mmCIF file with all atom_site columns, N, CA and C in Angstrom:
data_model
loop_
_atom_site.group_PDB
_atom_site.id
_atom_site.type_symbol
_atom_site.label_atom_id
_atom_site.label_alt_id
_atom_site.label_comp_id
_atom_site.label_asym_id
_atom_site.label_entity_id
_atom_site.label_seq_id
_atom_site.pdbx_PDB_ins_code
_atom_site.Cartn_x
_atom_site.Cartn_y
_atom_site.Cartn_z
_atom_site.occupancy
_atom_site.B_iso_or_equiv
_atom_site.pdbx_formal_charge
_atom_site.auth_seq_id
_atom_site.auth_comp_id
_atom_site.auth_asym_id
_atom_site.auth_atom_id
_atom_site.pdbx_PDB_model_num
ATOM 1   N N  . UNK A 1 1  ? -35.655 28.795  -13.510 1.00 0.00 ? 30  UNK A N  1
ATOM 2   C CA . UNK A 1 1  ? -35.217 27.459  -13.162 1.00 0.00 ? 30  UNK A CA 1
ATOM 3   C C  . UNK A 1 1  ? -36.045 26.968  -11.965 1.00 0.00 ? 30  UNK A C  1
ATOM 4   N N  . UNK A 1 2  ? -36.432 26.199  -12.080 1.00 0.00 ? 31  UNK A N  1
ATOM 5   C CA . UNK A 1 2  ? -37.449 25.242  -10.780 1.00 0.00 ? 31  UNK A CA 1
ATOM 6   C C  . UNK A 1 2  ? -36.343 24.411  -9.847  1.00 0.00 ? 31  UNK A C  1
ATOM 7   N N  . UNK A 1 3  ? -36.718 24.980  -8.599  1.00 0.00 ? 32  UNK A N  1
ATOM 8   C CA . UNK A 1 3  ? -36.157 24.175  -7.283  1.00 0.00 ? 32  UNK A CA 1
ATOM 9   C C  . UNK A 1 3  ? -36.642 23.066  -7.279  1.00 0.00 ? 32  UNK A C  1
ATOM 10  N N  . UNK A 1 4  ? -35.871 22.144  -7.203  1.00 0.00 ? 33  UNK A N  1
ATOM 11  C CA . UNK A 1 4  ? -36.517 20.109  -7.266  1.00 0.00 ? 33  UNK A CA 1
ATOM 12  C C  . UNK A 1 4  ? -35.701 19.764  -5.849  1.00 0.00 ? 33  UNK A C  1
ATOM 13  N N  . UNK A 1 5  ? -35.668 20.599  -4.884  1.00 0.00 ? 34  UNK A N  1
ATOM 14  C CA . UNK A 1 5  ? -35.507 20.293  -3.648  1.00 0.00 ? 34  UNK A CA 1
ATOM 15  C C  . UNK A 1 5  ? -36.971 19.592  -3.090  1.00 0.00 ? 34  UNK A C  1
ATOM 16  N N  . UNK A 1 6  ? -36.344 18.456  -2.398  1.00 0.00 ? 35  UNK A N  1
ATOM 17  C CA . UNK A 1 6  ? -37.832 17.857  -1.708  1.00 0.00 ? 35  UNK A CA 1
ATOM 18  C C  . UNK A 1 6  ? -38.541 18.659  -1.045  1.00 0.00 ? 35  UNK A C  1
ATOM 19  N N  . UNK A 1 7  ? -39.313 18.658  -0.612  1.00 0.00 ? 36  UNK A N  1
ATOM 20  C CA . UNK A 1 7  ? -40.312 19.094  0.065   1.00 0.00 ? 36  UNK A CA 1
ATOM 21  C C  . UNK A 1 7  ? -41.082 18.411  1.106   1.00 0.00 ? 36  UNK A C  1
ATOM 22  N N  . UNK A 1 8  ? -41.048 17.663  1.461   1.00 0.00 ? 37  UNK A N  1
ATOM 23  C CA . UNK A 1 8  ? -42.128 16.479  2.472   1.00 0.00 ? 37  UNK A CA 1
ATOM 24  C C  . UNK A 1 8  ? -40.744 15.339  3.120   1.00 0.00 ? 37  UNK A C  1
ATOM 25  N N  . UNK A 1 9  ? -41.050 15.449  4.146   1.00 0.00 ? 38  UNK A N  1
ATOM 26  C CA . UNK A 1 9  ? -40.212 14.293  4.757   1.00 0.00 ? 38  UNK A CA 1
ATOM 27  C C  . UNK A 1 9  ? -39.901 12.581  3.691   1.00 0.00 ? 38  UNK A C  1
ATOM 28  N N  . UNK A 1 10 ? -41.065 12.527  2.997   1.00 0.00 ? 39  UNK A N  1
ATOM 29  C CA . UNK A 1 10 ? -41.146 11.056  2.520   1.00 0.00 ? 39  UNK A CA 1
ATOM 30  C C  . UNK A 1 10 ? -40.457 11.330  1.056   1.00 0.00 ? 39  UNK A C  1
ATOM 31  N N  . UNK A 1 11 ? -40.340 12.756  0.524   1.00 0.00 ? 40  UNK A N  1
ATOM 32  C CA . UNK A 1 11 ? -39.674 13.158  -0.632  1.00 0.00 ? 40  UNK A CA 1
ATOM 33  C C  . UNK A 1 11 ? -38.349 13.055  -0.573  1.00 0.00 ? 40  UNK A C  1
ATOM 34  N N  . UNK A 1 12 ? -37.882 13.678  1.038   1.00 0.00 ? 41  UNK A N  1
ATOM 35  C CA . UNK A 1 12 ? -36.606 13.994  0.785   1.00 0.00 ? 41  UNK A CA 1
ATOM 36  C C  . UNK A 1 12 ? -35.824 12.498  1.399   1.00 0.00 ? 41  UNK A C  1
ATOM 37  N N  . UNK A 1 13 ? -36.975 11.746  2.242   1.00 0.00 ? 42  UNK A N  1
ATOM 38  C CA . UNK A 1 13 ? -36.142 9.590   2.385   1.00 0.00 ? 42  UNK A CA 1
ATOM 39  C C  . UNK A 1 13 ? -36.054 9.449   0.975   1.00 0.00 ? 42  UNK A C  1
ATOM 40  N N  . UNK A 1 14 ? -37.150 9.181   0.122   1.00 0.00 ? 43  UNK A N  1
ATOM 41  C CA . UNK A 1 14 ? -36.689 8.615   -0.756  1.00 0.00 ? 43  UNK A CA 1
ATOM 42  C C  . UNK A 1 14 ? -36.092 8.883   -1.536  1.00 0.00 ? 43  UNK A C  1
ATOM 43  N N  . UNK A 1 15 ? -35.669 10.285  -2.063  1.00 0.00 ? 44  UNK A N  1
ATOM 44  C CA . UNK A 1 15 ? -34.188 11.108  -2.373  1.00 0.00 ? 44  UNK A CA 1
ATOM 45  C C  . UNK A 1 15 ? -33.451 10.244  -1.691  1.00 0.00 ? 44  UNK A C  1
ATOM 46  N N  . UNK A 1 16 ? -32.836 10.387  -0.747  1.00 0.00 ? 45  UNK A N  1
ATOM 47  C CA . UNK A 1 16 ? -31.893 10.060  0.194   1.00 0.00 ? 45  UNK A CA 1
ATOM 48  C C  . UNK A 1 16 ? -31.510 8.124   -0.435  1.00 0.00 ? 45  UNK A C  1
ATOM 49  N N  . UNK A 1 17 ? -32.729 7.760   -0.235  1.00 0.00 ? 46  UNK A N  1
ATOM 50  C CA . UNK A 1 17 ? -32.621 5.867   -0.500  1.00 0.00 ? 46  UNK A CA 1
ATOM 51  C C  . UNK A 1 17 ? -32.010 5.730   -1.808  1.00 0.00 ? 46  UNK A C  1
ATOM 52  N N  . UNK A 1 18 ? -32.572 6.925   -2.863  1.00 0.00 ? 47  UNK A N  1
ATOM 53  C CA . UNK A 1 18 ? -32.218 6.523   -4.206  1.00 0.00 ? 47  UNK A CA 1
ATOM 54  C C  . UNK A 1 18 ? -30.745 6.824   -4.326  1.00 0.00 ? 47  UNK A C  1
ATOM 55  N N  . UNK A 1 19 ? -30.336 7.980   -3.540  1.00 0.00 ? 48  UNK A N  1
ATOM 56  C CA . UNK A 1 19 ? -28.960 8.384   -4.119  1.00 0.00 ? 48  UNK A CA 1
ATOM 57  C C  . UNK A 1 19 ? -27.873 7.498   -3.277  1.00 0.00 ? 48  UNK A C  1
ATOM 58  N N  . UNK A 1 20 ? -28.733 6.946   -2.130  1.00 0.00 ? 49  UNK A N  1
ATOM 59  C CA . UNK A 1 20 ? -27.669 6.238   -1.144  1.00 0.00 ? 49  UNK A CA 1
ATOM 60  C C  . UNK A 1 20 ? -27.522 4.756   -1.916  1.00 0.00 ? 49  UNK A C  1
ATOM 61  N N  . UNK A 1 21 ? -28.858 3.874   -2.464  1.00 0.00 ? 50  UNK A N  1
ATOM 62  C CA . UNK A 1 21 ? -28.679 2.848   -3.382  1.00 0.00 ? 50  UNK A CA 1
ATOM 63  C C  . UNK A 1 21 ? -27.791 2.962   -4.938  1.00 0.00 ? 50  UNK A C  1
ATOM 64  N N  . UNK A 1 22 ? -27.822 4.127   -5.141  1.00 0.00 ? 51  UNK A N  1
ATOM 65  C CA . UNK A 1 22 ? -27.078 4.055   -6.527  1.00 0.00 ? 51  UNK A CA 1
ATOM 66  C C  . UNK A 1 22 ? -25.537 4.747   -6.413  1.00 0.00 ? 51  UNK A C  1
ATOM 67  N N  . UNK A 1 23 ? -25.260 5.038   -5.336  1.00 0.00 ? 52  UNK A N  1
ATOM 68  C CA . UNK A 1 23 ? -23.908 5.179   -4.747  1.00 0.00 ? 52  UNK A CA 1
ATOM 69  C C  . UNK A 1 23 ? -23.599 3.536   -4.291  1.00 0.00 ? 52  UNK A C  1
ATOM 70  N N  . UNK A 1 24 ? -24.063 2.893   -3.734  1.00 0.00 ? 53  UNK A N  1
ATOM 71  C CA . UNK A 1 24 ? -23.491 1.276   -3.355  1.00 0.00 ? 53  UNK A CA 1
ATOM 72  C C  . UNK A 1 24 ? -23.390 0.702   -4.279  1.00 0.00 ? 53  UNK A C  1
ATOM 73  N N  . UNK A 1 25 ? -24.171 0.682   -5.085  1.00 0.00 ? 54  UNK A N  1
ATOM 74  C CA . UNK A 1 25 ? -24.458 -0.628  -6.649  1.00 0.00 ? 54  UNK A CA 1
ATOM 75  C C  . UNK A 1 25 ? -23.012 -0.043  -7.508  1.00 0.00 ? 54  UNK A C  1
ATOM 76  N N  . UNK A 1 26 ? -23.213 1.373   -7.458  1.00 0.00 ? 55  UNK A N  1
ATOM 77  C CA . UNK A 1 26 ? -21.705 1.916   -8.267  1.00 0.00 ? 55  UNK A CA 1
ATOM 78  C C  . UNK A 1 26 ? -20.740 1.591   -7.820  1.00 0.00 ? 55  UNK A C  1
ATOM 79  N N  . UNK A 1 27 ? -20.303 2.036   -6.656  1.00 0.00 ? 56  UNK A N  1
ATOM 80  C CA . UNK A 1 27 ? -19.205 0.950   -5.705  1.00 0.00 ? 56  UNK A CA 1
ATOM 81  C C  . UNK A 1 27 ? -19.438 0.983   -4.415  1.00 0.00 ? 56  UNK A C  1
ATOM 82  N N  . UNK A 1 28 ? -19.513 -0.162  -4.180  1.00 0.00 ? 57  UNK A N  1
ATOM 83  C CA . UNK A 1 28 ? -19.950 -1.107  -2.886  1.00 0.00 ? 57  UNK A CA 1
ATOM 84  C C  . UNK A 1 28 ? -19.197 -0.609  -1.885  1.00 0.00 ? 57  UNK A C  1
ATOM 85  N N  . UNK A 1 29 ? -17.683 -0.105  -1.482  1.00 0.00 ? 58  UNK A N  1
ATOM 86  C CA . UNK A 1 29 ? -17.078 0.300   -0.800  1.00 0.00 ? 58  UNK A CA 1
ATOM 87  C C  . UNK A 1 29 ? -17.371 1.739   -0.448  1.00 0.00 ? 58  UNK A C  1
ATOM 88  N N  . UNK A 1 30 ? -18.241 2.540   0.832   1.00 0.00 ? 59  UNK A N  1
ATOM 89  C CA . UNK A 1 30 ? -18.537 3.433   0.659   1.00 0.00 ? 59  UNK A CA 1
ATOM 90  C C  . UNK A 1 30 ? -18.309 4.155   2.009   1.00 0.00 ? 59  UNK A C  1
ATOM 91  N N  . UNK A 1 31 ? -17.754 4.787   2.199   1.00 0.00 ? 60  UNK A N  1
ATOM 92  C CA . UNK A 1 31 ? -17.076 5.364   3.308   1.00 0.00 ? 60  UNK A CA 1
ATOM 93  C C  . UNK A 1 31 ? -18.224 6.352   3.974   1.00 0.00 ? 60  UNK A C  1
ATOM 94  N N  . UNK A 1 32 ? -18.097 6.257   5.432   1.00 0.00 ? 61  UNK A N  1
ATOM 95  C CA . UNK A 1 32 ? -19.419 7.578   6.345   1.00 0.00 ? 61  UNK A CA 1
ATOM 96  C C  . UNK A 1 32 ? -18.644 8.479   5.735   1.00 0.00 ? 61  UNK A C  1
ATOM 97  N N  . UNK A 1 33 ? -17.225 9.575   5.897   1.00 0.00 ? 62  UNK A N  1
ATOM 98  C CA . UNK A 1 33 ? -17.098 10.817  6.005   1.00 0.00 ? 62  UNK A CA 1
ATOM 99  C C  . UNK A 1 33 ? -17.345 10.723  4.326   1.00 0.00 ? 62  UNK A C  1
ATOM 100 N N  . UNK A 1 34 ? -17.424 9.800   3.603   1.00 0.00 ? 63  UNK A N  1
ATOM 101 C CA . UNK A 1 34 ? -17.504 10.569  2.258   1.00 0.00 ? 63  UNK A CA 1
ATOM 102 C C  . UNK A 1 34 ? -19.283 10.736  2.115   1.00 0.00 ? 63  UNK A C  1
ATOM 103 N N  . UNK A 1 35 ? -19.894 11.060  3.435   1.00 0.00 ? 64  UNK A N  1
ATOM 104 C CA . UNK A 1 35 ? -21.602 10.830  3.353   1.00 0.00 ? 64  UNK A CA 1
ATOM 105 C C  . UNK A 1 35 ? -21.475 12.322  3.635   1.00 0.00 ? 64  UNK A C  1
ATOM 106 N N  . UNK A 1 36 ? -22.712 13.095  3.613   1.00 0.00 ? 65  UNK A N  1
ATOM 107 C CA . UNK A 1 36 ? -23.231 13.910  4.140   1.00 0.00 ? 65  UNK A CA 1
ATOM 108 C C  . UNK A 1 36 ? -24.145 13.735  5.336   1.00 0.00 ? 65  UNK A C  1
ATOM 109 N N  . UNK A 1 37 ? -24.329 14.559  6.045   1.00 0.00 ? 66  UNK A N  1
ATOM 110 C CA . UNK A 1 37 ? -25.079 14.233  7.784   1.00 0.00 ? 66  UNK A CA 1
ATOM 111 C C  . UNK A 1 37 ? -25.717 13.771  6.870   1.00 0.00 ? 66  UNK A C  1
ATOM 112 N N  . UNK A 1 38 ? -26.878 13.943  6.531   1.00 0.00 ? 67  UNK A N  1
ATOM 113 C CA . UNK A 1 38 ? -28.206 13.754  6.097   1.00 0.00 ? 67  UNK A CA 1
ATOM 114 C C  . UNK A 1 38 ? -28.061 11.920  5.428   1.00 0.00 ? 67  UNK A C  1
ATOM 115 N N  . UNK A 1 39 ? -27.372 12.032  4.981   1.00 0.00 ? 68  UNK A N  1
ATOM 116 C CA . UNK A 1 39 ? -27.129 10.591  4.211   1.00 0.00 ? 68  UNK A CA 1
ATOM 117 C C  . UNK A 1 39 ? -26.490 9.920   5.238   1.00 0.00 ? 68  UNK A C  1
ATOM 118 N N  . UNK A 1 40 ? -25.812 10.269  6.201   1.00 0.00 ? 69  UNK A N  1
ATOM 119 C CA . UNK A 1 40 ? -25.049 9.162   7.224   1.00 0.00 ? 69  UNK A CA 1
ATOM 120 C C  . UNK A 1 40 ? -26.454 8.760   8.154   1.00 0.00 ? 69  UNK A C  1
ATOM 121 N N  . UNK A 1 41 ? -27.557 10.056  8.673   1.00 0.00 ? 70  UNK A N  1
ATOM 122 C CA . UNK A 1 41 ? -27.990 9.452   9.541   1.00 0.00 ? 70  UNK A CA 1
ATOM 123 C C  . UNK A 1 41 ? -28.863 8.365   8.535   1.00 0.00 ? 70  UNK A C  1
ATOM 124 N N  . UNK A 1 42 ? -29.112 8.547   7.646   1.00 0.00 ? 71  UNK A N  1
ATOM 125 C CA . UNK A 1 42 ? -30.282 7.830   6.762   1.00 0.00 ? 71  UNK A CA 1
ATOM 126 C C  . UNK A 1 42 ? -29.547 6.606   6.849   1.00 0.00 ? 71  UNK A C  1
ATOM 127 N N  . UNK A 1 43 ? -28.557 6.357   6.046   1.00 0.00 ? 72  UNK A N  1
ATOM 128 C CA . UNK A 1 43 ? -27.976 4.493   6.109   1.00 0.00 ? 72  UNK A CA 1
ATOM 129 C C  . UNK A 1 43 ? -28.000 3.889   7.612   1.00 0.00 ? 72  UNK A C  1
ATOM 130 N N  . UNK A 1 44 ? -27.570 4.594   8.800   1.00 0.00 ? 73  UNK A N  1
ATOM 131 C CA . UNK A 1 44 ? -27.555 4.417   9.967   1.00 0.00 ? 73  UNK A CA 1
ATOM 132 C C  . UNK A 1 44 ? -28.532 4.009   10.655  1.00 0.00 ? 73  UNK A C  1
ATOM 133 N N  . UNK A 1 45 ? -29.458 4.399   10.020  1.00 0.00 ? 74  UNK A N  1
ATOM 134 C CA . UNK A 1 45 ? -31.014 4.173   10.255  1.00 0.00 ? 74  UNK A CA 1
ATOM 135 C C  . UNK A 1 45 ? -31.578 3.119   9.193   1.00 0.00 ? 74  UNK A C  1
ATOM 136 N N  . UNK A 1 46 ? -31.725 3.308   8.151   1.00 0.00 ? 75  UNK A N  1
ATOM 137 C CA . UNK A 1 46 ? -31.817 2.357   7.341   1.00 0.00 ? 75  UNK A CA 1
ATOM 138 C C  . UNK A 1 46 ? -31.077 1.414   6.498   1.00 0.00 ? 75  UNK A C  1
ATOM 139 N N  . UNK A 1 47 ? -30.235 1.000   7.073   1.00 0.00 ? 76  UNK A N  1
ATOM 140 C CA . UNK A 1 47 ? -29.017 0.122   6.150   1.00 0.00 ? 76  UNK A CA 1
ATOM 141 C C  . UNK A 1 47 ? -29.694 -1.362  6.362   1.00 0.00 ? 76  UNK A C  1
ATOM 142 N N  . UNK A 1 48 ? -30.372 -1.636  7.218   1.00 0.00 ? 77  UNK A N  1
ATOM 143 C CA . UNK A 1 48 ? -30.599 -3.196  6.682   1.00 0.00 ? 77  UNK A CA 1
ATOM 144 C C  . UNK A 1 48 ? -31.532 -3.230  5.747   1.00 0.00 ? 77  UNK A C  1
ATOM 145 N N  . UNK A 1 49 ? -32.653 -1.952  5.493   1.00 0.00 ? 78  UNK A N  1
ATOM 146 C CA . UNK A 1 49 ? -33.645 -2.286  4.381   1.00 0.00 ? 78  UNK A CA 1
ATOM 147 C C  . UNK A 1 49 ? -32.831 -1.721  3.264   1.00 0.00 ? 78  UNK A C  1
ATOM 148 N N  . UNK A 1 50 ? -31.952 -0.600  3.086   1.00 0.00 ? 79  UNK A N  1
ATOM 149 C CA . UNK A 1 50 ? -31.494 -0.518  1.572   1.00 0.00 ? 79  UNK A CA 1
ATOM 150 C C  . UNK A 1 50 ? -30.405 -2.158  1.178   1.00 0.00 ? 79  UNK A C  1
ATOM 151 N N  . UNK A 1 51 ? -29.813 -2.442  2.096   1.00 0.00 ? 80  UNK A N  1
ATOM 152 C CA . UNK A 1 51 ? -29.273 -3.959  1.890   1.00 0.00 ? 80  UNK A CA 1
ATOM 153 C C  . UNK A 1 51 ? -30.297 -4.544  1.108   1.00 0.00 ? 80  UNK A C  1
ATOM 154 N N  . UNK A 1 52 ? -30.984 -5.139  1.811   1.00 0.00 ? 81  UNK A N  1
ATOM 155 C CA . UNK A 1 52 ? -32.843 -6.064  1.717   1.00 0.00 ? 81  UNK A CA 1
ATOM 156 C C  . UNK A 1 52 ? -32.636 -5.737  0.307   1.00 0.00 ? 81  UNK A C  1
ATOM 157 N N  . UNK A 1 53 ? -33.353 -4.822  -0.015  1.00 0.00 ? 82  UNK A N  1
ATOM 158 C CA . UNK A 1 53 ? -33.771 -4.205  -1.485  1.00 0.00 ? 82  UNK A CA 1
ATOM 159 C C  . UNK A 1 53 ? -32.469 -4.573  -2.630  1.00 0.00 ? 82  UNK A C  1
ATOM 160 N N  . UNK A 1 54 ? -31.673 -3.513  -2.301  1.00 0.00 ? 83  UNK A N  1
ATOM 161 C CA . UNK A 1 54 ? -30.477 -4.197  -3.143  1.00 0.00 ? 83  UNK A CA 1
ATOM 162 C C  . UNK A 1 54 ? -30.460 -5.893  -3.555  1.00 0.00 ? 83  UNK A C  1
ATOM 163 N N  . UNK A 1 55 ? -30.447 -6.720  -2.218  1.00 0.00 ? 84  UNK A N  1
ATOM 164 C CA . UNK A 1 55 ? -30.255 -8.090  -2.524  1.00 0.00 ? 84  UNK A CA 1
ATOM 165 C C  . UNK A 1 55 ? -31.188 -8.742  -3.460  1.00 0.00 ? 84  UNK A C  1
ATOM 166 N N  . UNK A 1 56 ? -32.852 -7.866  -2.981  1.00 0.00 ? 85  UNK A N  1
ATOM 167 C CA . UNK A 1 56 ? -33.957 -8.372  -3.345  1.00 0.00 ? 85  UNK A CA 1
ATOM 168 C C  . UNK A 1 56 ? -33.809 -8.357  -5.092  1.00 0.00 ? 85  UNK A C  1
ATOM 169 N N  . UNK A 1 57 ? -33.531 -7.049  -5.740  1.00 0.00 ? 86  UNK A N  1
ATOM 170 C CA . UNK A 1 57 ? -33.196 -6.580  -6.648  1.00 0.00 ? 86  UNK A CA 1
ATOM 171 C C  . UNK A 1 57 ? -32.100 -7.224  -7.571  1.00 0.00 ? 86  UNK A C  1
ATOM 172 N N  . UNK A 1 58 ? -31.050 -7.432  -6.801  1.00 0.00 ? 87  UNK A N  1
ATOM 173 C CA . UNK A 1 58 ? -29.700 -8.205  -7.886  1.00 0.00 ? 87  UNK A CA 1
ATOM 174 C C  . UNK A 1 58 ? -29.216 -9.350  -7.535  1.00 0.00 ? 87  UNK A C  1
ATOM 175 N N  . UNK A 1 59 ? -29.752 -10.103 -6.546  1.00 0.00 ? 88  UNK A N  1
ATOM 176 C CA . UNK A 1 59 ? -29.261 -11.464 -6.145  1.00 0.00 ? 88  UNK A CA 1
ATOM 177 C C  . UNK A 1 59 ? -28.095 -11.117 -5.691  1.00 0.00 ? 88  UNK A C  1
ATOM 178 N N  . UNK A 1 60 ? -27.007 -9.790  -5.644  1.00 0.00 ? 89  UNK A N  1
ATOM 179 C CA . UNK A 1 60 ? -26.255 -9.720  -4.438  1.00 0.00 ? 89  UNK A CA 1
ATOM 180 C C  . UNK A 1 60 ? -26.170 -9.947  -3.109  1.00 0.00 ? 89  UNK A C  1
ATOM 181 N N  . UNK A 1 61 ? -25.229 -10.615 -2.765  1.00 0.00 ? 90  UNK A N  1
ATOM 182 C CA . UNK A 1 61 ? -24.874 -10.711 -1.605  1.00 0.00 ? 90  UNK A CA 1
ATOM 183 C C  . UNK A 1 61 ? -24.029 -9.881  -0.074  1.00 0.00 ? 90  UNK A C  1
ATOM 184 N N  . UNK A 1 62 ? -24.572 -9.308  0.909   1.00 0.00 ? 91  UNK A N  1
ATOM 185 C CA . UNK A 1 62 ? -23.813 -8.190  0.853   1.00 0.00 ? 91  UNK A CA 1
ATOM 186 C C  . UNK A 1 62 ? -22.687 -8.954  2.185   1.00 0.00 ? 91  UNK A C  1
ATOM 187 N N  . UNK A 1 63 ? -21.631 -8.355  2.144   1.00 0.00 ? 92  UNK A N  1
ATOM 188 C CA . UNK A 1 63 ? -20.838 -8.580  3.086   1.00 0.00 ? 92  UNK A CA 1
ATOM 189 C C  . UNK A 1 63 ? -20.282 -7.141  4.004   1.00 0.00 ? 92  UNK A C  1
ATOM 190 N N  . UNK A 1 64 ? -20.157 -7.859  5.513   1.00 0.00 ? 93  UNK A N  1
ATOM 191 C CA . UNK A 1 64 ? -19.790 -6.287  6.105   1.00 0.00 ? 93  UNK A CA 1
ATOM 192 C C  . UNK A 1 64 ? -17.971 -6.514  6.596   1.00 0.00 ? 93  UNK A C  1
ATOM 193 N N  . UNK A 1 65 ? -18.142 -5.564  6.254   1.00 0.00 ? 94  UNK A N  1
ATOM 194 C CA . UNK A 1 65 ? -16.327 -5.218  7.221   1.00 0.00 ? 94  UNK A CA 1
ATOM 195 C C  . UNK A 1 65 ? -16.724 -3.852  8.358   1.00 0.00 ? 94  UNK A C  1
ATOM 196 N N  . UNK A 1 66 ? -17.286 -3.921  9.366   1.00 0.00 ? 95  UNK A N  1
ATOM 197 C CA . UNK A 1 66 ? -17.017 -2.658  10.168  1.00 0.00 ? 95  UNK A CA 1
ATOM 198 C C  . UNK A 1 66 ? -15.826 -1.775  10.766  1.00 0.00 ? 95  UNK A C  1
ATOM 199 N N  . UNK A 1 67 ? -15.427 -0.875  9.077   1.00 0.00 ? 96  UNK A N  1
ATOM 200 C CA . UNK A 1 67 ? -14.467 0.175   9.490   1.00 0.00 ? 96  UNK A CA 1
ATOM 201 C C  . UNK A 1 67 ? -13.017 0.007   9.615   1.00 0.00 ? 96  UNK A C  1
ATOM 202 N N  . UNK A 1 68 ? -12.777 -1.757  9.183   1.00 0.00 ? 97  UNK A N  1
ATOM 203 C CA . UNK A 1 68 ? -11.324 -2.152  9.036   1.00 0.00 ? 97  UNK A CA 1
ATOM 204 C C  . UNK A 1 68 ? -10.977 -3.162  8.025   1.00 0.00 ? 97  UNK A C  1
ATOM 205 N N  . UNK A 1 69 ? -10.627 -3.536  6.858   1.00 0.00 ? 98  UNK A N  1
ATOM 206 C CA . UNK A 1 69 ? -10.016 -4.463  6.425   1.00 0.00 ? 98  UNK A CA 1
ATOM 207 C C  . UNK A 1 69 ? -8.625  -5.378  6.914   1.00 0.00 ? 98  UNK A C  1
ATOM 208 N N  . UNK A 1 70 ? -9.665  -6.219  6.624   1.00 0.00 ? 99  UNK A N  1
ATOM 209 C CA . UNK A 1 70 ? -8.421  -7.814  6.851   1.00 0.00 ? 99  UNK A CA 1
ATOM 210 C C  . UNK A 1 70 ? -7.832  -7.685  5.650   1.00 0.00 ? 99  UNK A C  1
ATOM 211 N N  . UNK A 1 71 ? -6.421  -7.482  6.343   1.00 0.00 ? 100 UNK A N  1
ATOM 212 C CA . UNK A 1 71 ? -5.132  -8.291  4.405   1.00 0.00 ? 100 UNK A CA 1
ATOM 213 C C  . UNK A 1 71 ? -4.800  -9.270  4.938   1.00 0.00 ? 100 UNK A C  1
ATOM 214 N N  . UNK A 1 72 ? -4.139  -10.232 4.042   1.00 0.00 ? 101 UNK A N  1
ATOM 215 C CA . UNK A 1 72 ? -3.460  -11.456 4.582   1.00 0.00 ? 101 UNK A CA 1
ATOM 216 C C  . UNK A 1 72 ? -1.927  -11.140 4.313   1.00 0.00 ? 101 UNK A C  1
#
């Protein structure tokens, strides 16, 4: 069986971008503790360009709630 673990820093971002973009598009509501370090520091670091892309990509619009929902 072949290890398909990245290997190169730019292997294992864009691992990281792909699985962090196709976790949001699946559902948009996506919680840090349900991240792994590796994936928390990555959105943390890059969350306005996987946004960008996403939007660029589906004409979505993204909206933020930081860490609390409003009910009425």
């Amino acid at each position: 069986m072949q290890d398909l673990t990245p290997t190169s820093a730019e292997a294992r971002n864009c691992e990281l971008r792909q699985r962090l973009t196709e976790r949001l598009l699946d559902d948009p509501l996506l919680y840090y503790d349900a991240l792994d370090e590796d994936e928390r520091a990555y959105l943390f670091n890059q969350r306005h360009a996987i946004v960008q892309r996403i939007q660029e990509a589906t004409g979505l619009i993204p909206e933020r709630i930081h860490g609390w929902e409003s009910r009425a």
